[in-house]
Amino acid sequence: MSEVLRMELRKVLTTRMWWLLALLLLGYMAFLGAAMAFSLSGAEGGATLTGDSSAPPLAERDVALSAYTLAASLGYVFPLVVGALSMTGEFRHQTITATLLAEPRRTRVLLAKLAAGLAVGLVHGVAGTLGAVLGGAPVLALRDQPLFLGDGEVLTQLVFSVLALAVWAVIGVGLGTLLTNQVAAVVVILAFTQFVEPILRLGLTAVSALEDVAKLLPGAAAEAMVGSSLYSASGLLDLLPRAGGTAVLLGYAALFAVLGRVTTLRRDIS
Amino acid sequence: MTAVDGAGDAIPVEVHELTKSFGAVRAVDRLSFVARPGAVTGFLGPNGAGKTTTLRMLLGLVRPDHGTATIGGRRYAALERPTAVVGADLEAAAFHPGRTARDHLRVYAPRAGVDDRRCDEVLEQVGLADAAGRRVGGFSLGMRQRLGLATTLLGDPRVLVLDEPANGLDPEGIVWLRGFLRFLAGQGRTVLISSHVLGEVQATVDDVVIIAGGRLVHASPLGDLVALASRQVRVVTPDLAGLERLAAEHGWAATRTSDGMLLDDTTPAAVGAAAHTAHLELHGLAEEGASLEDVFLRLTARTEPAEPVRGGAA
Ligand SMILES: Nc1ncnc2c1ncn2[C@@H]1O[C@H](COP(=O)(O)OP(=O)(O)OP(=O)(O)O)[C@@H](O)[C@H]1O
Ligand SMILES: [Mg+2]
């Protein structure tokens, strides 16, 4: 098994995509973290980005948390795509043949890819979380607000932000296995994360009977795993407890992986 | 240690009653043959004959409907460390374009049980040492073929399975490949190579396995194929009608040409004597052995390509 894992890790490390996307994620989250810290802390400074002063002001720690954990709410598409590419790329470049020649036991190949995806996901988790902190903290400091970087709950949420992003990469591997066409996979990922889930969450929450369903959506589960989110901090949406969110998110990872194993990986490779 | 894992072993490739349909197309139909150790076996057939499908079944990538394909008596997937027993290359262009040649090999090295030094070694062997650090995306077709071959050699396998390895090679490359494959077979390895052109591998192979429409049409040492080339006599005459009469009288199977006929299963002496007796004016009389390529074409034309399976579930 360790040989297959080494094969999969080398596949990742010998291409540029994983670190290019991680760098992009870091930069993007730094920008969003700064913007978020600026707009949320602005309520007391007299100016807001949105000009929306009707919402209740957040506690100072929640402001910091909202900025620091942004990656789990807005940056997860990066590890998700990187995870998916690890399988769609094999079909796109037809290297799946060489992979299955090296290891004909297909379940092992998938497990190794999931593990390698987790490793890359951790790198993305660190990049995204670090980016949000690097962007948010200086703005808070400029506004003379406390940074809470030694705060236990803040540190815990930062760790879970890293972990949640890593799980997204694992979900991506399963998704890419299920949907091996690279273009289709990326389109589905972008459409779901950018439009479908946000709309579903707001729509389902508006109907009280379906409110609990909204909590089971993957994005909501990831935010629950982290422990706070943009939506919940502002009191807009409820989340599952952390353990529940973690379980649901891991459930998605397992579901896609199993579906991919019994569909794509059972077929003839020709 | 099982027998097939040891270096220096003679490991035959055995295909038995192998059958595979894709929907209504029977790609491979009860195909049986053996590729023996120490020889280069040419696996030949026209486009769509079922060569790639057969090799994919042999390598566990495609599941046969019936039959077995084994390497030293074991299925590919049952081998402990497959790439150390069988080196296979099925796709000329199956590389991640962003990887360098050396990194491409390093990806597959752990499962072949070899280190980075071996990667440089095989690059040297196929003449790609200078391109080791270049991205594969910029490689020519011939360079890709060589890198594919280098990949198969990583684990120093006793069996080589190559699908159309001469594709994209220039004449010099083909000569090089020929020498290289002969060298590998000379070490007692089993070498199975496919091609849709007999001429391309004629000087390389010891044995031929010819298929058409998924079925075996001929399997023998190359020499026996040569013997199959039936003799023909080319006759040139201004009196075509007279020649036709003569051929009919003697029962020679004849094919018209623009200025005469090709007569099967006879000799120039017999035709010359008969023409003399019949006072037939001849302008040319020569024996022609059908080329191997002609024999190949005749063998593969006999069977219709990939007939649909009639009735029943495919
Ligand atoms: N995945 C598939 N789905 C449907 N039909 C297939 C598939 N793979 C092969 N075939 C069909 O099976 C037959 C044999 O194809 P195969 O690729 O094995 O031939 P080949 O001898 O390798 O030909 P070539 O010389 O062109 O490479 C063809 O009719 C082909 O169309
Ligand atoms: Mg083919």
Coordinates of C-alpha atoms and ligand atoms in Angstrom, one line a residue:
Chain A
M1 CA 0.0 0.0 0.0
S2 CA 2.8 2.4 0.8
E3 CA 4.2 2.0 -2.7
V4 CA 0.9 3.0 -4.2
L5 CA 0.7 5.9 -1.9
R6 CA 4.2 7.0 -2.9
M7 CA 3.2 6.7 -6.5
E8 CA 0.2 9.0 -5.9
L9 CA 2.1 11.5 -3.8
R10 CA 4.8 11.7 -6.5
K11 CA 2.1 12.3 -9.1
V12 CA 1.0 15.3 -7.2
L13 CA 4.4 16.6 -6.4
T14 CA 5.7 16.3 -9.9
T15 CA 3.1 18.7 -11.3
R16 CA 2.6 22.4 -10.7
M17 CA -1.2 22.6 -10.2
W18 CA -1.3 21.8 -6.5
W19 CA 1.0 24.6 -5.4
L20 CA -0.2 27.1 -8.0
L21 CA -3.7 26.7 -6.7
A22 CA -2.5 26.8 -3.1
L23 CA -0.7 30.1 -3.8
L24 CA -3.8 31.5 -5.5
L25 CA -5.9 30.4 -2.6
L26 CA -3.6 32.1 -0.1
G27 CA -3.6 35.4 -2.0
Y28 CA -7.4 35.3 -2.6
M29 CA -8.1 34.5 1.1
A30 CA -5.7 37.3 2.2
F31 CA -7.7 39.7 0.1
L32 CA -11.1 38.5 1.3
G33 CA -9.9 38.3 4.9
A34 CA -8.8 41.9 4.8
A35 CA -12.0 43.0 3.1
M36 CA -14.1 41.1 5.7
A37 CA -12.2 42.4 8.6
F38 CA -12.5 45.9 7.2
S39 CA -16.2 45.8 6.6
L40 CA -17.2 44.0 9.8
S41 CA -15.0 46.1 12.1
G42 CA -16.1 49.2 10.3
A43 CA -19.4 49.3 12.2
E44 CA -17.6 50.8 15.2
G45 CA -15.2 52.8 13.1
G46 CA -18.2 54.5 11.5
A47 CA -17.7 53.2 8.0
T48 CA -18.8 49.9 6.4
L49 CA -18.0 48.5 3.1
T50 CA -21.6 47.7 2.4
G51 CA -23.0 50.7 4.1
D52 CA -25.4 48.3 5.8
S53 CA -25.6 49.5 9.4
S54 CA -29.0 47.9 10.2
A55 CA -27.4 44.5 11.0
P56 CA -26.6 44.1 14.7
P57 CA -22.9 44.7 15.4
L58 CA -20.9 41.5 16.0
A59 CA -18.9 40.9 19.1
E60 CA -15.2 41.7 18.5
R61 CA -14.2 38.0 18.7
D62 CA -16.8 37.0 16.2
V63 CA -15.5 39.6 13.8
A64 CA -12.0 38.1 14.0
L65 CA -13.4 34.6 13.6
S66 CA -15.4 35.5 10.6
A67 CA -12.4 36.9 8.9
Y68 CA -10.0 34.2 10.0
T69 CA -12.2 31.2 8.9
L70 CA -13.3 32.6 5.6
A71 CA -11.4 30.0 3.7
A72 CA -13.8 27.3 4.9
S73 CA -16.8 29.3 3.7
L74 CA -15.4 30.8 0.5
G75 CA -12.1 29.0 -0.4
Y76 CA -13.0 25.4 -0.4
V77 CA -13.5 25.3 -4.1
F78 CA -9.7 25.2 -4.5
P79 CA -9.0 21.9 -2.6
L80 CA -12.2 20.5 -4.1
V81 CA -10.9 21.1 -7.6
V82 CA -7.3 19.9 -6.9
G83 CA -8.8 16.7 -5.4
A84 CA -11.0 16.1 -8.5
L85 CA -8.1 16.8 -10.9
S86 CA -6.1 13.9 -9.4
M87 CA -8.6 11.5 -10.9
T88 CA -10.0 13.4 -14.0
G89 CA -6.4 14.1 -15.1
E90 CA -5.7 10.4 -15.3
F91 CA -8.6 10.0 -17.7
R92 CA -7.8 13.1 -19.6
H93 CA -4.2 12.1 -20.2
Q94 CA -5.0 8.4 -20.3
T95 CA -2.5 7.7 -17.6
I96 CA -5.1 5.7 -15.8
T97 CA -3.8 2.8 -17.9
A98 CA -0.3 3.1 -16.6
T99 CA -1.7 3.5 -13.0
L100 CA -3.7 0.4 -13.2
L101 CA -0.8 -1.5 -14.7
A102 CA 1.3 -0.5 -11.8
E103 CA -1.5 -1.4 -9.3
P104 CA -4.3 -3.5 -10.7
R105 CA -6.1 -3.6 -7.4
R106 CA -8.4 -0.7 -8.0
T107 CA -9.6 -0.1 -4.5
R108 CA -6.0 0.4 -3.4
V109 CA -5.5 2.9 -6.1
L110 CA -8.5 4.8 -5.0
L111 CA -7.5 4.7 -1.3
A112 CA -4.0 5.9 -2.1
K113 CA -5.5 8.8 -4.1
L114 CA -7.8 9.7 -1.2
A115 CA -4.9 9.7 1.1
A116 CA -2.8 11.8 -1.2
G117 CA -5.7 14.1 -1.7
L118 CA -5.9 14.5 2.1
A119 CA -2.2 15.5 2.1
V120 CA -2.7 18.1 -0.6
G121 CA -5.8 19.2 1.1
L122 CA -3.9 19.9 4.3
V123 CA -1.5 22.1 2.4
H124 CA -4.5 24.0 0.9
G125 CA -6.0 24.2 4.3
V126 CA -2.9 25.8 5.7
A127 CA -2.6 28.1 2.7
G128 CA -6.2 29.2 2.8
T129 CA -6.4 29.6 6.6
L130 CA -3.1 31.4 6.8
G131 CA -4.1 33.7 4.0
A132 CA -7.3 34.7 5.8
V133 CA -5.4 35.4 9.0
L134 CA -2.6 37.3 7.2
G135 CA -5.3 39.4 5.5
G136 CA -7.6 39.9 8.4
A137 CA -5.3 40.4 11.4
P138 CA -3.4 43.6 10.1
V139 CA -6.7 45.3 9.3
L140 CA -8.0 44.6 12.8
A141 CA -4.7 45.9 14.2
L142 CA -5.0 49.0 12.2
R143 CA -8.5 49.5 13.6
D144 CA -7.1 49.1 17.1
Q145 CA -9.2 45.9 17.6
P146 CA -7.9 42.9 19.5
L147 CA -6.6 40.1 17.2
F148 CA -7.5 37.1 19.5
L149 CA -4.7 35.1 18.0
G150 CA -3.9 33.5 21.4
D151 CA -7.6 32.8 22.1
G152 CA -8.3 29.1 22.6
E153 CA -11.6 29.0 20.6
V154 CA -10.0 31.0 17.8
L155 CA -7.1 28.6 17.6
T156 CA -9.4 25.7 17.6
Q157 CA -11.4 27.1 14.8
L158 CA -8.3 27.8 12.8
V159 CA -7.2 24.1 13.1
F160 CA -10.7 22.9 12.1
S161 CA -10.6 25.3 9.2
V162 CA -7.4 23.6 8.0
L163 CA -9.0 20.2 8.5
A164 CA -12.3 21.1 6.8
L165 CA -10.4 22.3 3.7
A166 CA -8.4 19.0 3.7
V167 CA -11.7 17.0 3.7
W168 CA -12.9 19.0 0.8
A169 CA -9.9 17.7 -1.2
V170 CA -10.9 14.2 -0.3
I171 CA -14.4 14.9 -1.5
G172 CA -12.9 16.2 -4.7
V173 CA -11.1 12.9 -5.3
G174 CA -14.3 10.9 -4.9
L175 CA -16.2 13.4 -7.1
G176 CA -13.5 13.2 -9.8
T177 CA -13.8 9.4 -9.7
L178 CA -17.5 9.6 -10.2
L179 CA -17.3 12.2 -12.9
T180 CA -14.1 11.5 -14.8
N181 CA -14.6 14.1 -17.5
Q182 CA -12.4 17.0 -16.3
V183 CA -14.4 19.8 -17.9
A184 CA -17.7 18.4 -16.6
A185 CA -16.3 17.9 -13.1
V186 CA -15.0 21.5 -12.9
V187 CA -18.2 22.9 -14.2
V188 CA -20.3 20.9 -11.7
I189 CA -18.0 22.0 -8.9
L190 CA -18.2 25.6 -9.8
A191 CA -21.9 25.6 -10.4
F192 CA -22.7 23.7 -7.2
T193 CA -20.4 25.7 -4.9
Q194 CA -21.0 29.1 -6.3
F195 CA -24.7 29.0 -7.1
V196 CA -26.6 25.8 -6.2
E197 CA -25.6 25.4 -2.6
P198 CA -25.8 29.1 -1.6
I199 CA -29.3 29.4 -3.2
L200 CA -30.4 26.1 -1.7
R201 CA -29.2 27.1 1.8
L202 CA -31.1 30.4 1.7
G203 CA -34.1 28.8 0.1
L204 CA -34.4 25.8 2.4
T205 CA -33.8 27.9 5.4
A206 CA -36.7 30.1 4.5
V207 CA -39.0 27.1 4.8
S208 CA -39.0 26.1 8.4
A209 CA -39.8 22.5 7.7
L210 CA -36.7 22.2 5.5
E211 CA -34.3 24.1 7.7
D212 CA -32.7 21.0 9.0
V213 CA -32.0 19.8 5.4
A214 CA -30.0 23.0 4.7
K215 CA -27.7 22.0 7.6
L216 CA -26.8 18.8 5.8
L217 CA -25.6 20.5 2.7
P218 CA -21.8 20.0 2.4
G219 CA -20.9 23.7 2.6
A220 CA -23.0 24.1 5.8
A221 CA -21.5 20.9 7.2
A222 CA -18.0 22.2 6.6
E223 CA -18.9 25.5 8.4
A224 CA -20.3 23.5 11.2
M225 CA -17.0 21.6 11.4
V226 CA -15.1 24.9 11.7
G227 CA -17.7 26.2 14.2
S228 CA -18.6 29.5 12.8
S229 CA -19.4 31.1 9.6
L230 CA -20.3 34.3 7.9
Y231 CA -24.0 33.3 7.9
S232 CA -24.3 31.9 11.3
A233 CA -22.2 34.6 13.0
S234 CA -24.7 37.1 11.7
G235 CA -27.5 35.0 13.0
L236 CA -28.8 34.2 9.5
L237 CA -28.4 30.4 9.6
D238 CA -28.1 27.7 12.2
L239 CA -25.4 25.0 11.9
L240 CA -25.0 21.5 13.2
P241 CA -22.7 21.0 16.2
R242 CA -19.0 20.5 15.2
A243 CA -19.0 16.7 15.6
G244 CA -22.2 16.5 13.5
G245 CA -20.8 18.7 10.8
T246 CA -17.6 16.7 10.7
A247 CA -19.5 13.5 10.4
V248 CA -21.7 14.8 7.5
L249 CA -18.7 16.2 5.6
L250 CA -16.8 12.9 6.0
G251 CA -19.9 11.2 4.9
Y252 CA -19.9 13.0 1.6
A253 CA -16.3 12.1 1.1
A254 CA -17.1 8.4 1.7
L255 CA -20.2 8.5 -0.4
F256 CA -18.5 9.9 -3.5
A257 CA -15.6 7.5 -3.1
V258 CA -17.8 4.5 -2.9
L259 CA -20.0 5.6 -5.8
G260 CA -16.8 6.2 -7.9
R261 CA -15.5 2.8 -7.0
V262 CA -18.6 0.9 -8.0
T263 CA -19.1 2.9 -11.2
T264 CA -16.0 4.2 -13.0
L265 CA -13.5 1.9 -11.4
R266 CA -15.6 -1.2 -12.2
R267 CA -15.7 -0.5 -15.9
D268 CA -13.3 -1.6 -18.6
I269 CA -10.5 0.8 -19.2
S270 CA -10.2 1.1 -22.9
Chain B
M1 CA 9.1 -16.2 -4.1
T2 CA 6.8 -17.6 -6.8
A3 CA 8.1 -18.7 -10.1
V4 CA 7.0 -15.7 -12.1
D5 CA 8.7 -13.2 -9.8
G6 CA 12.2 -14.5 -10.2
A7 CA 14.5 -12.8 -12.7
G8 CA 15.8 -15.0 -15.5
D9 CA 12.6 -17.0 -15.7
A10 CA 11.1 -18.1 -18.9
I11 CA 7.5 -16.8 -18.7
P12 CA 5.1 -17.6 -21.5
V13 CA 2.0 -15.5 -22.3
E14 CA -1.0 -17.7 -22.9
V15 CA -4.3 -16.6 -24.3
H16 CA -7.1 -19.2 -24.3
E17 CA -10.5 -18.9 -25.9
L18 CA -10.5 -15.2 -25.1
T19 CA -13.8 -13.5 -26.1
K20 CA -15.1 -9.9 -25.7
S21 CA -18.0 -8.0 -27.2
F22 CA -18.7 -4.3 -27.0
G23 CA -22.5 -4.1 -27.5
A24 CA -23.1 -5.7 -30.8
V25 CA -19.5 -5.8 -31.9
R26 CA -17.6 -8.9 -31.1
A27 CA -14.1 -7.4 -30.8
V28 CA -12.3 -10.7 -29.9
D29 CA -13.7 -14.1 -30.7
R30 CA -12.5 -17.3 -29.0
L31 CA -8.9 -16.3 -29.6
S32 CA -6.1 -18.6 -28.4
F33 CA -2.4 -18.3 -28.9
V34 CA 0.9 -18.5 -27.0
A35 CA 3.9 -16.1 -27.0
R36 CA 6.9 -18.0 -26.0
P37 CA 9.9 -16.9 -24.0
G38 CA 13.1 -16.0 -25.9
A39 CA 11.1 -15.0 -29.0
V40 CA 9.6 -11.9 -30.4
T41 CA 6.0 -12.6 -31.3
G42 CA 4.3 -10.3 -33.8
F43 CA 0.6 -9.9 -33.0
L44 CA -0.8 -8.8 -36.3
G45 CA -4.1 -7.7 -37.8
P46 CA -5.8 -4.9 -39.7
N47 CA -7.3 -1.9 -37.9
G48 CA -10.1 -2.9 -35.6
A49 CA -9.0 -6.6 -35.6
G50 CA -9.0 -6.7 -31.8
K51 CA -5.3 -6.4 -31.0
T52 CA -5.6 -3.7 -28.4
T53 CA -8.6 -5.2 -26.8
T54 CA -6.8 -8.6 -26.5
L55 CA -3.8 -6.9 -24.9
R56 CA -6.0 -4.9 -22.5
M57 CA -7.7 -8.2 -21.4
L58 CA -4.2 -9.7 -21.0
L59 CA -3.3 -6.8 -18.7
G60 CA -6.5 -6.8 -16.6
L61 CA -7.8 -3.5 -17.9
V62 CA -10.7 -5.0 -19.8
R63 CA -12.7 -7.9 -18.4
P64 CA -13.1 -10.8 -20.9
D65 CA -16.6 -12.2 -21.5
H66 CA -15.0 -15.7 -21.7
G67 CA -11.6 -17.3 -21.7
T68 CA -8.4 -16.5 -19.9
A69 CA -5.2 -14.7 -20.6
T70 CA -2.3 -15.5 -18.3
I71 CA 1.4 -14.6 -17.8
G72 CA 3.4 -17.6 -16.5
G73 CA 0.0 -19.2 -15.6
R74 CA -1.3 -16.3 -13.6
R75 CA -3.7 -13.5 -14.3
Y76 CA -2.0 -10.1 -14.5
A77 CA -3.9 -8.8 -11.5
A78 CA -2.8 -11.8 -9.5
L79 CA 0.9 -10.9 -9.9
E80 CA 2.5 -9.7 -6.7
R81 CA 4.5 -6.9 -8.4
P82 CA 3.1 -6.8 -11.9
T83 CA 5.4 -4.1 -13.4
A84 CA 8.4 -6.1 -12.3
V85 CA 7.1 -9.1 -14.3
V86 CA 5.4 -7.5 -17.3
G87 CA 6.4 -4.2 -19.0
A88 CA 3.5 -3.0 -21.0
D89 CA 2.9 0.0 -23.2
L90 CA -0.5 0.5 -24.7
E91 CA -0.9 4.1 -25.4
A92 CA 1.6 6.2 -27.4
A93 CA 0.6 9.5 -25.9
A94 CA -0.4 8.6 -22.3
F95 CA 1.7 11.1 -20.3
H96 CA 1.0 14.1 -18.2
P97 CA 2.4 16.8 -20.4
G98 CA 3.6 18.8 -17.4
R99 CA 5.9 16.1 -16.0
T100 CA 9.5 15.8 -17.1
A101 CA 10.6 12.5 -18.5
R102 CA 12.5 11.6 -15.4
D103 CA 9.5 12.5 -13.1
H104 CA 7.2 10.5 -15.3
L105 CA 9.4 7.4 -14.5
R106 CA 9.8 8.4 -10.9
V107 CA 6.0 8.1 -10.5
Y108 CA 5.9 4.5 -11.5
A109 CA 9.3 3.5 -9.9
P110 CA 8.0 2.7 -6.4
R111 CA 5.5 0.1 -7.6
A112 CA 8.1 -1.4 -9.9
G113 CA 10.3 -1.7 -6.8
V114 CA 13.2 0.5 -8.2
D115 CA 14.9 3.7 -7.3
D116 CA 15.6 7.0 -9.1
R117 CA 18.9 5.7 -10.4
R118 CA 17.1 3.0 -12.4
C119 CA 15.0 5.8 -14.0
D120 CA 18.1 7.4 -15.4
E121 CA 19.4 4.0 -16.5
V122 CA 16.3 3.3 -18.6
L123 CA 16.3 6.8 -20.1
E124 CA 19.9 6.1 -21.1
Q125 CA 18.9 2.7 -22.6
V126 CA 16.3 4.3 -24.9
G127 CA 18.4 7.2 -25.9
L128 CA 16.5 9.9 -23.9
A129 CA 19.2 10.8 -21.3
D130 CA 19.6 14.3 -22.7
A131 CA 15.8 14.9 -22.5
A132 CA 15.4 13.6 -18.9
G133 CA 14.7 17.0 -17.5
R134 CA 12.4 18.2 -20.3
R135 CA 8.6 18.3 -20.0
V136 CA 6.9 15.5 -21.9
G137 CA 4.4 18.0 -23.4
G138 CA 7.2 19.1 -25.8
F139 CA 8.2 15.6 -26.9
S140 CA 7.8 14.4 -30.4
L141 CA 5.8 11.2 -31.1
G142 CA 9.0 9.2 -31.5
M143 CA 10.4 10.5 -28.2
R144 CA 7.1 9.5 -26.5
Q145 CA 7.4 6.0 -27.9
R146 CA 10.9 5.8 -26.4
L147 CA 9.7 7.1 -23.1
G148 CA 6.9 4.6 -23.1
L149 CA 9.4 1.9 -23.8
A150 CA 11.6 3.2 -21.0
T151 CA 8.6 2.9 -18.6
T152 CA 8.1 -0.7 -19.5
L153 CA 11.7 -1.5 -18.8
L154 CA 11.7 0.1 -15.3
G155 CA 11.1 -3.1 -13.4
D156 CA 13.4 -5.2 -15.6
P157 CA 10.5 -7.4 -16.6
R158 CA 10.8 -10.8 -18.2
V159 CA 7.7 -10.1 -20.4
L160 CA 7.2 -7.1 -22.7
V161 CA 3.9 -6.3 -24.2
L162 CA 3.9 -3.4 -26.7
D163 CA 1.0 -2.1 -28.7
E164 CA 2.2 -0.7 -32.0
P165 CA 5.7 0.2 -30.7
A166 CA 6.9 1.2 -34.2
N167 CA 4.2 3.9 -34.7
G168 CA 5.7 7.3 -35.1
L169 CA 9.3 6.1 -35.3
D170 CA 11.5 7.2 -38.2
P171 CA 13.3 4.5 -40.2
E172 CA 16.4 4.9 -38.0
G173 CA 14.2 4.5 -34.9
I174 CA 12.6 1.4 -36.4
V175 CA 16.0 -0.2 -37.0
W176 CA 17.0 0.8 -33.4
L177 CA 13.8 -0.7 -32.0
R178 CA 14.3 -3.9 -34.0
G179 CA 17.8 -4.4 -32.5
F180 CA 16.6 -3.6 -29.1
L181 CA 13.7 -6.0 -29.1
R182 CA 15.9 -8.8 -30.6
F183 CA 18.4 -8.1 -27.8
L184 CA 15.7 -8.4 -25.1
A185 CA 14.3 -11.6 -26.6
G186 CA 17.9 -12.9 -26.8
Q187 CA 18.0 -12.6 -23.1
G188 CA 15.2 -15.1 -22.8
R189 CA 12.4 -12.5 -22.4
T190 CA 9.0 -12.9 -23.9
V191 CA 8.3 -10.1 -26.3
L192 CA 4.8 -9.6 -27.7
I193 CA 4.4 -6.7 -30.1
S194 CA 1.3 -5.7 -32.1
S195 CA 1.2 -4.1 -35.5
H196 CA -1.2 -3.6 -38.4
V197 CA 1.6 -3.7 -40.9
L198 CA 3.5 -7.0 -41.3
G199 CA 6.3 -5.3 -43.2
E200 CA 7.0 -3.1 -40.2
V201 CA 7.8 -6.0 -37.9
Q202 CA 8.8 -8.7 -40.5
A203 CA 12.5 -8.3 -39.7
T204 CA 11.9 -8.3 -36.0
V205 CA 9.6 -11.2 -35.2
D206 CA 10.3 -14.9 -34.8
D207 CA 6.6 -15.9 -34.6
V208 CA 3.5 -14.4 -36.0
V209 CA -0.1 -14.5 -34.7
I210 CA -2.5 -13.0 -37.2
I211 CA -6.0 -12.1 -36.3
A212 CA -8.9 -10.5 -38.3
G213 CA -12.4 -9.7 -37.1
G214 CA -11.3 -10.8 -33.6
R215 CA -10.5 -14.4 -34.8
L216 CA -7.2 -16.2 -35.2
V217 CA -6.4 -16.7 -38.8
H218 CA -2.8 -17.8 -38.6
A219 CA -0.2 -18.6 -36.0
S220 CA 3.2 -20.0 -36.8
P221 CA 6.9 -19.2 -36.9
L222 CA 7.5 -16.5 -39.5
G223 CA 9.2 -19.1 -41.8
D224 CA 5.9 -21.0 -42.2
L225 CA 4.2 -17.9 -43.3
V226 CA 6.8 -17.5 -46.1
A227 CA 6.0 -21.1 -47.2
L228 CA 2.3 -20.1 -47.5
A229 CA 3.2 -17.6 -50.2
S230 CA 2.0 -19.5 -53.2
R231 CA 3.9 -19.3 -56.4
Q232 CA 2.5 -17.3 -59.3
V233 CA 3.6 -17.0 -62.9
R234 CA 3.4 -13.7 -64.7
V235 CA 2.6 -14.0 -68.4
V236 CA 2.7 -11.2 -70.9
T237 CA 1.1 -11.7 -74.3
P238 CA -0.6 -9.7 -77.1
D239 CA -3.1 -12.6 -77.5
L240 CA -5.1 -12.4 -74.3
A241 CA -8.0 -14.6 -75.6
G242 CA -5.5 -17.3 -76.5
L243 CA -3.9 -17.2 -73.0
E244 CA -7.4 -17.4 -71.4
R245 CA -8.1 -20.5 -73.4
L246 CA -4.8 -22.0 -72.4
A247 CA -5.4 -21.3 -68.7
A248 CA -8.9 -22.9 -68.9
E249 CA -7.5 -25.9 -70.7
H250 CA -4.9 -26.5 -68.0
G251 CA -7.0 -25.5 -65.1
W252 CA -4.8 -22.7 -63.9
A253 CA -6.4 -20.2 -61.6
A254 CA -5.8 -16.9 -63.3
T255 CA -6.0 -13.2 -62.6
R256 CA -6.1 -10.7 -65.5
T257 CA -3.5 -8.0 -65.7
S258 CA -3.4 -5.2 -68.2
D259 CA -1.1 -7.0 -70.6
G260 CA -1.5 -10.6 -69.6
M261 CA -2.3 -12.8 -66.6
L262 CA -1.1 -14.0 -63.2
L263 CA -1.3 -17.8 -63.1
D264 CA -1.5 -19.6 -59.7
D265 CA 0.1 -22.9 -58.8
T266 CA 2.1 -23.6 -61.9
T267 CA 5.7 -23.0 -63.1
P268 CA 7.2 -20.9 -66.0
A269 CA 8.4 -24.2 -67.6
A270 CA 4.9 -25.6 -67.7
V271 CA 3.4 -22.4 -69.1
G272 CA 6.2 -22.0 -71.6
A273 CA 5.8 -25.5 -72.9
A274 CA 2.0 -25.2 -73.2
A275 CA 2.3 -21.9 -74.9
H276 CA 4.8 -23.3 -77.4
T277 CA 2.5 -26.2 -78.2
A278 CA -0.4 -23.9 -78.7
H279 CA 1.6 -21.4 -80.8
L280 CA 0.8 -18.6 -78.4
E281 CA 3.0 -15.6 -78.7
L282 CA 4.6 -14.7 -75.3
H283 CA 6.3 -11.4 -74.5
G284 CA 7.1 -12.2 -70.9
L285 CA 7.2 -15.1 -68.6
A286 CA 8.4 -14.9 -65.0
E287 CA 7.9 -16.5 -61.7
E288 CA 6.8 -14.3 -58.8
G289 CA 6.5 -15.3 -55.2
A290 CA 3.7 -13.4 -53.5
S291 CA 5.2 -11.1 -50.9
L292 CA 4.6 -11.7 -47.2
E293 CA 2.5 -8.6 -47.2
D294 CA 0.3 -10.2 -50.0
V295 CA -0.1 -13.3 -47.9
F296 CA -1.0 -11.2 -44.8
L297 CA -3.6 -9.2 -46.8
R298 CA -5.1 -12.4 -48.2
L299 CA -5.3 -14.0 -44.8
T300 CA -6.9 -11.1 -43.1
A301 CA -9.3 -10.3 -46.0
R302 CA -10.8 -13.7 -45.7
T303 CA -12.6 -12.9 -42.5
E304 CA -15.1 -10.0 -42.4
P305 CA -14.0 -7.4 -39.8
A306 CA -16.0 -7.4 -36.5
E307 CA -19.3 -9.0 -37.5
P308 CA -22.2 -8.1 -35.3
V309 CA -23.3 -10.8 -32.9
R310 CA -26.6 -12.1 -34.0
G311 CA -29.4 -12.5 -31.5
G312 CA -29.1 -13.1 -27.7
A313 CA -27.6 -10.8 -25.1
A314 CA -24.1 -9.6 -26.0
Ligands
LIG1 N1 -14.5 0.6 -25.5 C1 -15.0 0.2 -26.7 N2 -16.3 0.3 -26.9 C2 -16.9 -0.1 -28.1 N3 -16.2 -0.7 -29.1 C3 -14.9 -0.9 -28.9 C4 -14.2 -0.5 -27.7 N4 -12.9 -0.8 -27.8 C5 -12.8 -1.5 -29.0 N5 -14.0 -1.5 -29.6 C6 -14.2 -2.2 -30.9 O1 -13.6 -3.4 -30.9 C7 -13.0 -3.7 -32.2 C8 -11.5 -4.0 -31.9 O2 -10.8 -2.9 -31.6 P1 -9.3 -2.8 -31.2 O3 -9.0 -1.5 -30.7 O4 -9.0 -4.0 -30.3 O5 -8.6 -3.1 -32.6 P2 -7.1 -3.0 -33.0 O6 -6.8 -4.3 -33.6 O7 -6.3 -2.6 -31.8 O8 -7.1 -1.9 -34.1 P3 -6.0 -0.8 -34.5 O9 -5.0 -1.4 -35.4 O10 -6.8 0.2 -35.2 O11 -5.4 -0.3 -33.2 C9 -13.2 -2.5 -33.0 O12 -14.4 -2.8 -33.8 C10 -13.5 -1.4 -32.1 O13 -14.4 -0.5 -32.6
MG2 MG -5.0 -0.9 -31.4

